Coordinates of C-alpha atoms and ligand atoms in Angstrom, one line a residue:
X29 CA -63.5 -11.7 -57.0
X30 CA -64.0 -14.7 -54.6
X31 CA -60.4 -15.5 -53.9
X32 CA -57.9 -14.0 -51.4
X33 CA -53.9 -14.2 -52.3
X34 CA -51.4 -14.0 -49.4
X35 CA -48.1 -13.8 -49.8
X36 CA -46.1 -15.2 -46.3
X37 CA -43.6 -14.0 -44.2
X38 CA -44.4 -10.2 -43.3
X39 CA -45.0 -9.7 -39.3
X40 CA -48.0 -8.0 -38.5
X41 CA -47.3 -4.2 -37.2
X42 CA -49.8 -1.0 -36.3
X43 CA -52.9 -0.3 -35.2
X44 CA -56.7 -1.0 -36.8
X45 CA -60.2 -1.1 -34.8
X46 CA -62.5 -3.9 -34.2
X47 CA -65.8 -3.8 -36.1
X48 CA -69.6 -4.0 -34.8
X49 CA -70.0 -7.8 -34.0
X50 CA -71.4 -9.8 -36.4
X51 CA -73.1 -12.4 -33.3
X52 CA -74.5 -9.5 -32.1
X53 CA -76.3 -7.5 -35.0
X54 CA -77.7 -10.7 -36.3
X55 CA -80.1 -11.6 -33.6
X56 CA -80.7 -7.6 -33.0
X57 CA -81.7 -7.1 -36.1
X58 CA -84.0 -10.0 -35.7
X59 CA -85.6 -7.9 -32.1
X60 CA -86.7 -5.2 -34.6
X61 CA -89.7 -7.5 -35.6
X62 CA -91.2 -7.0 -32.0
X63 CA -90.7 -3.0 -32.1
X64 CA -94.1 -1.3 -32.7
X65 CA -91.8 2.4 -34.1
X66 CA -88.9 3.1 -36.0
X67 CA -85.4 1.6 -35.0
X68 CA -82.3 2.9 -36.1
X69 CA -79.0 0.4 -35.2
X70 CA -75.7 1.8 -35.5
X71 CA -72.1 0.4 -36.2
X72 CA -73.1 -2.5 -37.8
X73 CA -70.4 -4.3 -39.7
X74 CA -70.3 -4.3 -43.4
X75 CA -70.7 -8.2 -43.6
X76 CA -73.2 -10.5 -46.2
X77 CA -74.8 -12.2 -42.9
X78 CA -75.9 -8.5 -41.8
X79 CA -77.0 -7.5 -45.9
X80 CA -78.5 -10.9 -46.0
X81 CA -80.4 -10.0 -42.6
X82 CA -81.6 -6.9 -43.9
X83 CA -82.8 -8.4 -47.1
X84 CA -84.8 -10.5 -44.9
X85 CA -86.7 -8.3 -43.0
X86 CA -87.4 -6.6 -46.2
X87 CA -88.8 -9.7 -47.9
X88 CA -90.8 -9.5 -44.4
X89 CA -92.4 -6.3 -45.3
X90 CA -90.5 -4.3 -42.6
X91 CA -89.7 -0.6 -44.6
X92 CA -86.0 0.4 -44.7
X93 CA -85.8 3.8 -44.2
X94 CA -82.1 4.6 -44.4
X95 CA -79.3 2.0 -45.1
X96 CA -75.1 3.6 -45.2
X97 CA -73.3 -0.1 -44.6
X98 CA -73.0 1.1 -40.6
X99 CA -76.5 2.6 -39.6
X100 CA -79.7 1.1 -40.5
X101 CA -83.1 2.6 -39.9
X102 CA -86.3 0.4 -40.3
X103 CA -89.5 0.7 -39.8
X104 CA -91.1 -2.8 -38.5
X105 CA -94.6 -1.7 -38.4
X106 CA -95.1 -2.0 -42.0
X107 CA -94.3 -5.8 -41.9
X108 CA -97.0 -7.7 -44.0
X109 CA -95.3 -11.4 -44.2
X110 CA -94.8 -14.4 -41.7
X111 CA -92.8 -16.3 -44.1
X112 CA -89.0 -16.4 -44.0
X113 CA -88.2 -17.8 -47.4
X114 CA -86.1 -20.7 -48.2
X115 CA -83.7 -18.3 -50.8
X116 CA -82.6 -16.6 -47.3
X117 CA -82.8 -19.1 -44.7
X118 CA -80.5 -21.2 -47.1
X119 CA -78.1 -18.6 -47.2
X120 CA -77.6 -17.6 -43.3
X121 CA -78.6 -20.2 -40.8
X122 CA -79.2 -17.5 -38.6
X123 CA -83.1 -16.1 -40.3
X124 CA -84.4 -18.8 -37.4
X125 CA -83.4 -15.6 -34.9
X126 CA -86.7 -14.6 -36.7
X127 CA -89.1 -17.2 -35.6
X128 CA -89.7 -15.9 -31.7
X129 CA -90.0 -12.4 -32.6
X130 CA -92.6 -12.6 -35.1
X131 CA -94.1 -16.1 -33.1
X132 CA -94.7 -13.7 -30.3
X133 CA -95.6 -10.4 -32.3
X134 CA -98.3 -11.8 -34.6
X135 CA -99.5 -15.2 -33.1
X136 CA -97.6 -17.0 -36.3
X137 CA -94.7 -17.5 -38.7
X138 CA -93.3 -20.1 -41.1
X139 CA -89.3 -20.3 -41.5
X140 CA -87.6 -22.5 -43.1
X141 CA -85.9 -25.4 -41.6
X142 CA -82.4 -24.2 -41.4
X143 CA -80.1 -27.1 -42.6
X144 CA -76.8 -28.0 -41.5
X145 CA -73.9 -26.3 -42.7
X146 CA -69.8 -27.6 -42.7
X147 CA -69.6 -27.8 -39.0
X148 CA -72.6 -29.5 -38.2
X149 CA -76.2 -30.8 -38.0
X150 CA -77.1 -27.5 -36.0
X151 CA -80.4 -28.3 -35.2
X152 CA -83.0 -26.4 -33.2
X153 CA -84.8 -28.7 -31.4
X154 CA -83.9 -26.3 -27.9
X155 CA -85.7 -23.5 -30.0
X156 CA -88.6 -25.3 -30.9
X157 CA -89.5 -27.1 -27.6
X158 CA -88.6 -24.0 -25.7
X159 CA -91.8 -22.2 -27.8
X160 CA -93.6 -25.1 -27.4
X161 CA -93.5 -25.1 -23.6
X162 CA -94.7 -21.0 -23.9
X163 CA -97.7 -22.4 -25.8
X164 CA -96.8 -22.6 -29.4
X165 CA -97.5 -25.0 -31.9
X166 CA -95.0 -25.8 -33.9
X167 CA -95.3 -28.4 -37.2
X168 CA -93.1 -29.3 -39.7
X169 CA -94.4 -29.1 -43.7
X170 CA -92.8 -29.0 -46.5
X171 CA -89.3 -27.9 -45.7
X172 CA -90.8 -25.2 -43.4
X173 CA -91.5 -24.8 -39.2
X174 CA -94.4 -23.2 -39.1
X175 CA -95.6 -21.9 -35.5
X176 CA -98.5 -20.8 -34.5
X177 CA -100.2 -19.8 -30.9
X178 CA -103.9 -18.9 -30.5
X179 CA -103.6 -15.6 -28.2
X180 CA -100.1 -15.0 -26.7
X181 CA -97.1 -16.8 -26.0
X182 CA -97.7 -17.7 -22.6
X183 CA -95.0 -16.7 -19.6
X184 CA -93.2 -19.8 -18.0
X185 CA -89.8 -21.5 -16.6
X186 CA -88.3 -23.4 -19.4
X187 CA -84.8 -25.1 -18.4
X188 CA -83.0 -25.2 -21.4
X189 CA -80.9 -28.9 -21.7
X190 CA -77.9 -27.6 -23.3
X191 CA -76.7 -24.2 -23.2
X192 CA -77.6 -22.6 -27.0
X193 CA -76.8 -19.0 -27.6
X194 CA -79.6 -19.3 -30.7
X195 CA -81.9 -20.7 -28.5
X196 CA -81.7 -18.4 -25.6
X197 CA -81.7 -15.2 -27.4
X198 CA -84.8 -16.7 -29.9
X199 CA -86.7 -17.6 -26.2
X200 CA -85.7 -14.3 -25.2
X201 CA -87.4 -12.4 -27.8
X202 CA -90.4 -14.4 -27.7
X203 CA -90.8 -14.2 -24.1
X204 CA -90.7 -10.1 -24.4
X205 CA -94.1 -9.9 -25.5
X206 CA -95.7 -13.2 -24.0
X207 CA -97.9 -13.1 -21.1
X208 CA -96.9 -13.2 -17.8
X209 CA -93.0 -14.1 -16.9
X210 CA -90.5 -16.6 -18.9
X211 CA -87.3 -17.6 -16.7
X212 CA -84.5 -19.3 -19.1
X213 CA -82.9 -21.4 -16.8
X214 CA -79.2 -23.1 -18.3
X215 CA -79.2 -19.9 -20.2
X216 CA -75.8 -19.1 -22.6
X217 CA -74.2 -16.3 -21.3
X218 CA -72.2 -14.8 -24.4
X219 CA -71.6 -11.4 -24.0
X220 CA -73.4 -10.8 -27.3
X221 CA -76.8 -11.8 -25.2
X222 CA -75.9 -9.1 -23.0
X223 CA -76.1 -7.0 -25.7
X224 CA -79.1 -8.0 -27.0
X225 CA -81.0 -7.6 -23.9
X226 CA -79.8 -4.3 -23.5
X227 CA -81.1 -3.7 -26.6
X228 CA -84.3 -4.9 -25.7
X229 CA -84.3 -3.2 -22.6
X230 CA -83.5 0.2 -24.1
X231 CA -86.6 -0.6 -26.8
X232 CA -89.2 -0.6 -23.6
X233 CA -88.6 -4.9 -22.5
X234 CA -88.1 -5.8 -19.0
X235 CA -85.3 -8.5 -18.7
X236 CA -82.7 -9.2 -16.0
X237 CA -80.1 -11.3 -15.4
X238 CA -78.9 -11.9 -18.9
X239 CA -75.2 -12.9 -19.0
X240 CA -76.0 -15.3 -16.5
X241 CA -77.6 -19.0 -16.9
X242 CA -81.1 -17.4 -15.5
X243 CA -82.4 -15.0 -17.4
X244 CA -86.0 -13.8 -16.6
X245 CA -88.5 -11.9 -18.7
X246 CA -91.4 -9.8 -17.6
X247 CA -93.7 -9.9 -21.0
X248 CA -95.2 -6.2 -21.9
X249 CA -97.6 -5.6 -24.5
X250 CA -95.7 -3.7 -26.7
X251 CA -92.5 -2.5 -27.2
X252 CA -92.0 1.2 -29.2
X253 CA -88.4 0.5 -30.8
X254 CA -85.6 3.3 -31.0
X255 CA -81.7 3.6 -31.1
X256 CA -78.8 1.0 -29.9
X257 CA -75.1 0.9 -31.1
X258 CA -73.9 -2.9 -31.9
X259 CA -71.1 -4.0 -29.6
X260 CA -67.5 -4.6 -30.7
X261 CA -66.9 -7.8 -32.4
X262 CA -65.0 -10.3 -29.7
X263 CA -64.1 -12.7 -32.4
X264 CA -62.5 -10.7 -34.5
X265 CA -60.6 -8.9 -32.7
X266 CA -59.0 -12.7 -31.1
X267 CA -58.7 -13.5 -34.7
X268 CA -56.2 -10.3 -35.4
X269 CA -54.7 -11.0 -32.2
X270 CA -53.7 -14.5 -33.2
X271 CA -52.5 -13.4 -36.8
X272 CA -50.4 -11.3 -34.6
X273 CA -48.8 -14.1 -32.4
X274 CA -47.8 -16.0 -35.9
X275 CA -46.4 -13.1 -37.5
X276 CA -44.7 -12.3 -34.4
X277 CA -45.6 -9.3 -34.7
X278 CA -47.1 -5.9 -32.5
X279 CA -50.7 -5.1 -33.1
X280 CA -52.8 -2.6 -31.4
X281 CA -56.4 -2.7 -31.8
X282 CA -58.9 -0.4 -30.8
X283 CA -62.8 0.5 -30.2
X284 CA -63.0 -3.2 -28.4
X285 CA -63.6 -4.7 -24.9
X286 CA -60.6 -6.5 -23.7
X287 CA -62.9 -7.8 -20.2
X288 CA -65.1 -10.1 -23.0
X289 CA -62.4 -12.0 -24.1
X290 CA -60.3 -13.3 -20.8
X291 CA -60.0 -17.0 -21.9
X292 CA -58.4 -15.8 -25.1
X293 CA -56.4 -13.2 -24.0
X294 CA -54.9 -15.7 -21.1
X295 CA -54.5 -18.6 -24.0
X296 CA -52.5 -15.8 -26.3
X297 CA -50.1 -14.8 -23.4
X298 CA -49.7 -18.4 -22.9
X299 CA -48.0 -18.7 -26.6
X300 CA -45.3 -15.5 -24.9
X301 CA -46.7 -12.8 -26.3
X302 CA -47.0 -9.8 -24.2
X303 CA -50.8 -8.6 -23.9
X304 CA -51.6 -4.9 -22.2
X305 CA -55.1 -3.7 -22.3
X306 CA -57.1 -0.2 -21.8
X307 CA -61.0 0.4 -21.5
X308 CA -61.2 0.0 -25.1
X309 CA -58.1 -1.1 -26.4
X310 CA -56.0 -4.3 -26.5
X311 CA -52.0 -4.5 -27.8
X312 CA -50.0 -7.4 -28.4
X313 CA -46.4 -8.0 -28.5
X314 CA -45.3 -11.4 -29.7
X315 CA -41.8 -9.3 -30.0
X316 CA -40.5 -11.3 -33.1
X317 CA -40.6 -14.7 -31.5
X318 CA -41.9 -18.2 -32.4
X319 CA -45.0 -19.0 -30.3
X320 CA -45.0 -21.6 -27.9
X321 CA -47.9 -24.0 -28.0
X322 CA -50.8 -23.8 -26.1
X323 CA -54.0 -26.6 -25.5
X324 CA -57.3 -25.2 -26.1
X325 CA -60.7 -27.0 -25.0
X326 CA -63.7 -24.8 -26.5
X327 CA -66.8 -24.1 -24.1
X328 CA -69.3 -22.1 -23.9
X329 CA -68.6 -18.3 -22.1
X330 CA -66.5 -17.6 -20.2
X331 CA -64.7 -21.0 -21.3
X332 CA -62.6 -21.1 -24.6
X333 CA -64.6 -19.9 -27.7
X334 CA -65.3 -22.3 -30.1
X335 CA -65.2 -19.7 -32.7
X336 CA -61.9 -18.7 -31.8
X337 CA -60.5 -22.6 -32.2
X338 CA -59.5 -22.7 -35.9
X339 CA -57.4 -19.4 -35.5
X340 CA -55.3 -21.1 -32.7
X341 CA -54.9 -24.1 -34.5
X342 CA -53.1 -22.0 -37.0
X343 CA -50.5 -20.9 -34.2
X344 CA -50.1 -23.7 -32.6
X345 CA -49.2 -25.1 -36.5
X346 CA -46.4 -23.1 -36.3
X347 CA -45.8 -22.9 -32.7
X348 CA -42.7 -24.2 -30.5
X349 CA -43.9 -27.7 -29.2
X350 CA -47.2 -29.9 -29.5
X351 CA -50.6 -28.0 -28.5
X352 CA -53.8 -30.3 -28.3
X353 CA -56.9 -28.4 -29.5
X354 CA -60.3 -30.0 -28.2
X355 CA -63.3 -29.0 -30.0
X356 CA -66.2 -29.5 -27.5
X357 CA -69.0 -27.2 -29.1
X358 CA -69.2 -28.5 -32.8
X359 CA -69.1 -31.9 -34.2
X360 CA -67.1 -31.4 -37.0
X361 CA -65.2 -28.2 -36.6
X362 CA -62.0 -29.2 -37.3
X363 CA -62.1 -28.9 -41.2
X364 CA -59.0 -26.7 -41.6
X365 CA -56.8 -29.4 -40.4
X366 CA -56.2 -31.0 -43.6
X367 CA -56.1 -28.2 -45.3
X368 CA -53.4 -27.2 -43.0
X369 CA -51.5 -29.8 -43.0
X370 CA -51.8 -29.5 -47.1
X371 CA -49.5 -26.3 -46.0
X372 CA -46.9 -28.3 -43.9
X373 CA -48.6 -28.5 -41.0
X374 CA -48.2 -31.4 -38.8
X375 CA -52.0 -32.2 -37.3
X376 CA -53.4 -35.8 -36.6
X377 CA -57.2 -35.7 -35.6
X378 CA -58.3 -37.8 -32.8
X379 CA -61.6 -37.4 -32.0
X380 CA -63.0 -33.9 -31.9
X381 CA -59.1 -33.1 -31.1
X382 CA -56.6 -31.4 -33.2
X383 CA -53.1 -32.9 -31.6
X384 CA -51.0 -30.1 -33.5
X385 CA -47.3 -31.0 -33.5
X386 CA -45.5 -27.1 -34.5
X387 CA -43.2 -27.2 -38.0
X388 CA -41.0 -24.3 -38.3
X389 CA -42.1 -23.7 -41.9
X390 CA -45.4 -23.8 -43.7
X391 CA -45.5 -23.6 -47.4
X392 CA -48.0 -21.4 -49.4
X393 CA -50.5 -23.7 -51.3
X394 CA -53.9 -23.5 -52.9
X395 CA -56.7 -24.1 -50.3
X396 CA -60.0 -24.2 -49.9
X397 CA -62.2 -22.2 -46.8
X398 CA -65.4 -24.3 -45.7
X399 CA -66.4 -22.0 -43.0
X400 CA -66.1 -18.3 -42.1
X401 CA -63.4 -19.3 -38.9
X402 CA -61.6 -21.9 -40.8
X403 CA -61.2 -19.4 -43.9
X404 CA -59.7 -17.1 -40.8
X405 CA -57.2 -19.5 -40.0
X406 CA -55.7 -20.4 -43.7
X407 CA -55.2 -16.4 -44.1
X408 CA -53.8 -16.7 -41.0
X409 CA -51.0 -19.9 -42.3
X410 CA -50.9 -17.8 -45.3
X411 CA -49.6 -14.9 -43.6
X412 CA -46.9 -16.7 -42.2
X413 CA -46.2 -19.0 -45.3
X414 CA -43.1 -19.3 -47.4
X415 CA -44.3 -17.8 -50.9
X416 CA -48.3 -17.7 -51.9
X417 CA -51.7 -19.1 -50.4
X418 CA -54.2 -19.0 -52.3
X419 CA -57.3 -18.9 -50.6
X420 CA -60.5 -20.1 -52.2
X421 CA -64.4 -20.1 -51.8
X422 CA -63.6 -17.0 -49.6
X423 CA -67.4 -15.9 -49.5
X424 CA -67.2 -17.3 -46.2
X425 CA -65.0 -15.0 -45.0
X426 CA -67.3 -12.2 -45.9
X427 CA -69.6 -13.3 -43.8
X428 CA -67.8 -12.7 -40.9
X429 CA -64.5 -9.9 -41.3
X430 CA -65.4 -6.6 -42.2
X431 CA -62.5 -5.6 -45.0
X432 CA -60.1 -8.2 -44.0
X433 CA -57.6 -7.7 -47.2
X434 CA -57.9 -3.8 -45.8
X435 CA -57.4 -4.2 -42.4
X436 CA -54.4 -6.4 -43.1
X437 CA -52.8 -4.7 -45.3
X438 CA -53.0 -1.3 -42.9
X439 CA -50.8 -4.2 -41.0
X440 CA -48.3 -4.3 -43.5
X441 CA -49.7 -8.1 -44.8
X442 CA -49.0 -8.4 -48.6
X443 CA -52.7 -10.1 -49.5
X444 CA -55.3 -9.4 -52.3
X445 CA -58.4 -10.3 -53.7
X446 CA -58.2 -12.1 -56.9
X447 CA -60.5 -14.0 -59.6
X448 CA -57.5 -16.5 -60.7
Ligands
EPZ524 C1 -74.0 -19.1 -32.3 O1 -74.5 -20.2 -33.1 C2 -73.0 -18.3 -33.1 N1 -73.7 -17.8 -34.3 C3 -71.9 -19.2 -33.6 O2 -71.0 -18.5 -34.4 C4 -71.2 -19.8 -32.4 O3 -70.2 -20.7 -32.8 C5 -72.2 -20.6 -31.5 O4 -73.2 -19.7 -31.1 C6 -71.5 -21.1 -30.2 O5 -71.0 -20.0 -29.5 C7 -74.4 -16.6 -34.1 O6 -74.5 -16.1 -33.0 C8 -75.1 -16.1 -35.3 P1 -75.6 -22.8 -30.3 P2 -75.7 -21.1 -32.6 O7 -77.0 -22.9 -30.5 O8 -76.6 -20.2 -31.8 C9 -76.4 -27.5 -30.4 C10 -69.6 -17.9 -36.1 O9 -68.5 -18.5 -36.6 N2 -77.8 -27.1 -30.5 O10 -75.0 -22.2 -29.1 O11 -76.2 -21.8 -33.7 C11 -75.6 -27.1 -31.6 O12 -75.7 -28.1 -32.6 C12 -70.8 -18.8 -35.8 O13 -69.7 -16.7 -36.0 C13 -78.8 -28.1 -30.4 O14 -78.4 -29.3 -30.2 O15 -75.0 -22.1 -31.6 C14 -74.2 -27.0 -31.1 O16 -73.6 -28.2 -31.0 C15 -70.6 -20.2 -36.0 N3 -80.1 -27.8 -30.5 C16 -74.4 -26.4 -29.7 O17 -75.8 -26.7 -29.3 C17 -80.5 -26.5 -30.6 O18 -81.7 -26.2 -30.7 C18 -74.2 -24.9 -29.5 O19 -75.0 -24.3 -30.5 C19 -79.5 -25.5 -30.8 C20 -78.2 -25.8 -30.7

């Protein structure tokens, strides 16, 4: 059933947990290509990005051991294939997380150029000259990148022009095994590159300083693999949050890191809900009243996240007052305007802003999702709709919210999956 039906005008109350992020597990599951033993990754999400990821590494040759939706066990060594296929790469954008690791593992590998998808050209040109500059050469044939390098990647300071999470954690991997030391300098520094590092780390790598704009990597010869538990998922847990600021309702969610998501937190109290936090938990009280606008400019952590901009354009559609959202990230990330404004909203685009001027009503319509955060925000108009949203093309949504109809309804959010 591909379609989600909301019916408006319940606030959000109770309690769920955040899932395993899905930013995190993706370019994790790419680091199993360097391990020379078994890996076994735990709370994964239940997402099509992470089945399509494992179907990857399968088509790679690397032996899936154990599989339960949450914990995956693989072993890597039995990979016989440098070719990430077209059929996959077309599918998740993220397969290119692939190229470094197995670049840097067996002196070769041919991915597929990843196209564009709805919110932009996303090319990766910073991926590409970054292996380059270790050593790599990289053509372009028929549809596919294929790299090669003659011995090993080779150790060496490559300043990256513009900060790429992509690009730094692909770099990253491929410096693990290279010869000598790599230093990433104008690094991305999303917590979910923390993580992989960490990851890396606890697999036998030697990197320091990740999380910060200059990352540097001591290549070893071999890493032997093993156990890591994904971190909580950031982005969804803002996206609850901010269905809970348009319901006005009380939300507490747990099993999640409150310290990775400052900008958001301090852009949600802005609206007047009330935020408190523990080591693990985050609850928010928007105590039954109409937000208040807020301006949001996306930039890379610890600024505003860009994948956080949609949902917040779905409060501030609502809100009390004009908020102007800026989308600096993305070059055309603004696609659920119209489809907002098909709801009532009242959104002029000017730019790569969203000058959102708050309605007290939005009406329930048919629309259409045309990427995983913009899907997030209809559900979220739905939710506060008069009478039914019907949201369509919600595969995208799979990609990216573990249960979503589930967790919302624990929430008391009258919303189905449908095939109408
Ligand atoms: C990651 O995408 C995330 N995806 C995105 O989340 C997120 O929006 C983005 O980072 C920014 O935070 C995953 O982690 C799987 P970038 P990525 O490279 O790595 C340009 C979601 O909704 N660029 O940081 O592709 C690029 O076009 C997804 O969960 C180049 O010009 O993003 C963009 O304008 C969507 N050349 C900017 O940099 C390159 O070689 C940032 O892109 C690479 C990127």
């Amino acid at each position: 059933m591909n379609k989600l039906l909301v019916h408006g005008g319940t606030r959000l109350r109770g309690e769920i947990w955040a899932s395993g992020s899905k930013n995190s597990s993706l370019p994790i599951l790419a680091a199993v290509l360097l391990c020379d033993g078994t890996v076994t990754i735990s709370n994964l999400p239940v997402l099509e990005d992470v089945i399509t990821f494992k179907e990857l590494l399968a088509a790679l040759g690397v032996k899936v051991i154990a599989y339960d939706g949450g914990n995956l066990e693989v072993d890597p060594r039995c990979a016989n294939s440098l070719t990430a296929p077209y059929e996959l790469v077309r599918k998740m954008r993220a397969s290119i997380l692939v190229l470094g690791p197995m670049l840097t593992r067996y002196g070769q590998a041919n991915v597929s150029f990843p196209g564009g998808c709805a919110i932009g050209s996303r090319p990766v040109d910073l991926h590409l000259r970054g292996m380059e500059a270790m050593g790599a050469k990289i053509e372009i044939s028929d549809g596919y990148i294929r790299a090669t390098c003659s011995n090993r990647l080779i150790g060496t300071r490559i300043a990256l022009s513009s900060v790429s999470v992509g690009a730094t954690e692909n770099l990253m991997m491929a410096a693990v095994l290279a010869d000598g030391t790599t230093i990433l300098e104008n690094a991305a520094r999303e917590p979910e590159i923390l993580d992989l590092a960490n990851c890396l780390n606890r697999w036998g790598a030697r990197i320091s300083g990740a999380g910060t704009n200059r990352i540097i990597i001591e290549g070893v010869d071999k890493i032997l693999g093993g156990g890591f538990e994904v971190m909580s998922d950031r982005i969804e847990t803002g996206t609850y949050l901010a269905a809970a600021v348009a319901t006005r309702g009380k939300m507490k969610i747990s099993r999640t890191d409150p310290t990775i998501l400052d900008a958001v937190l301090k852009k949600l109290a802005e609206t007047g809900a009330r935020i408190k936090f523990g080591n693990d938990w985050i609850e928010i009280d928007a105590e039954n009243r109409r937000p208040r606008s807020v301006n949001v400019h996306t930039a890379p952590y610890p600024g505003f996240p860009t994948d956080m901009q949609a949902q917040l354009t779905a409060v501030n559609s609502i809100a009390e007052g004009i908020g102007i959202v800026e989308e600096t990230i993305f070059e055309n990330r603004l696609m659920q305007v119209q489809e907002l404004n098909r709801m009532g909203a009242n959104i002029a685009i000017a730019g790569n802003s969203a000058v959102v001027t708050g309605v007290d009503r939005l009406k329930g319509a048919r629309v259409m999702a045309s990427d995983l955060r913009a899907s997030a925000s209809l559900v979220i108009a739905g939710l506060v709709a008069d009478g039914e949203t019907l949201v369509e093309e919600i595969y995208h949504i799979d990609r990216g919210y573990e249960g979503i109809e589930e967790k919302l309804c624990s929430l008391g959010a009258k919303i189905k999956r449908v095939n109408q």
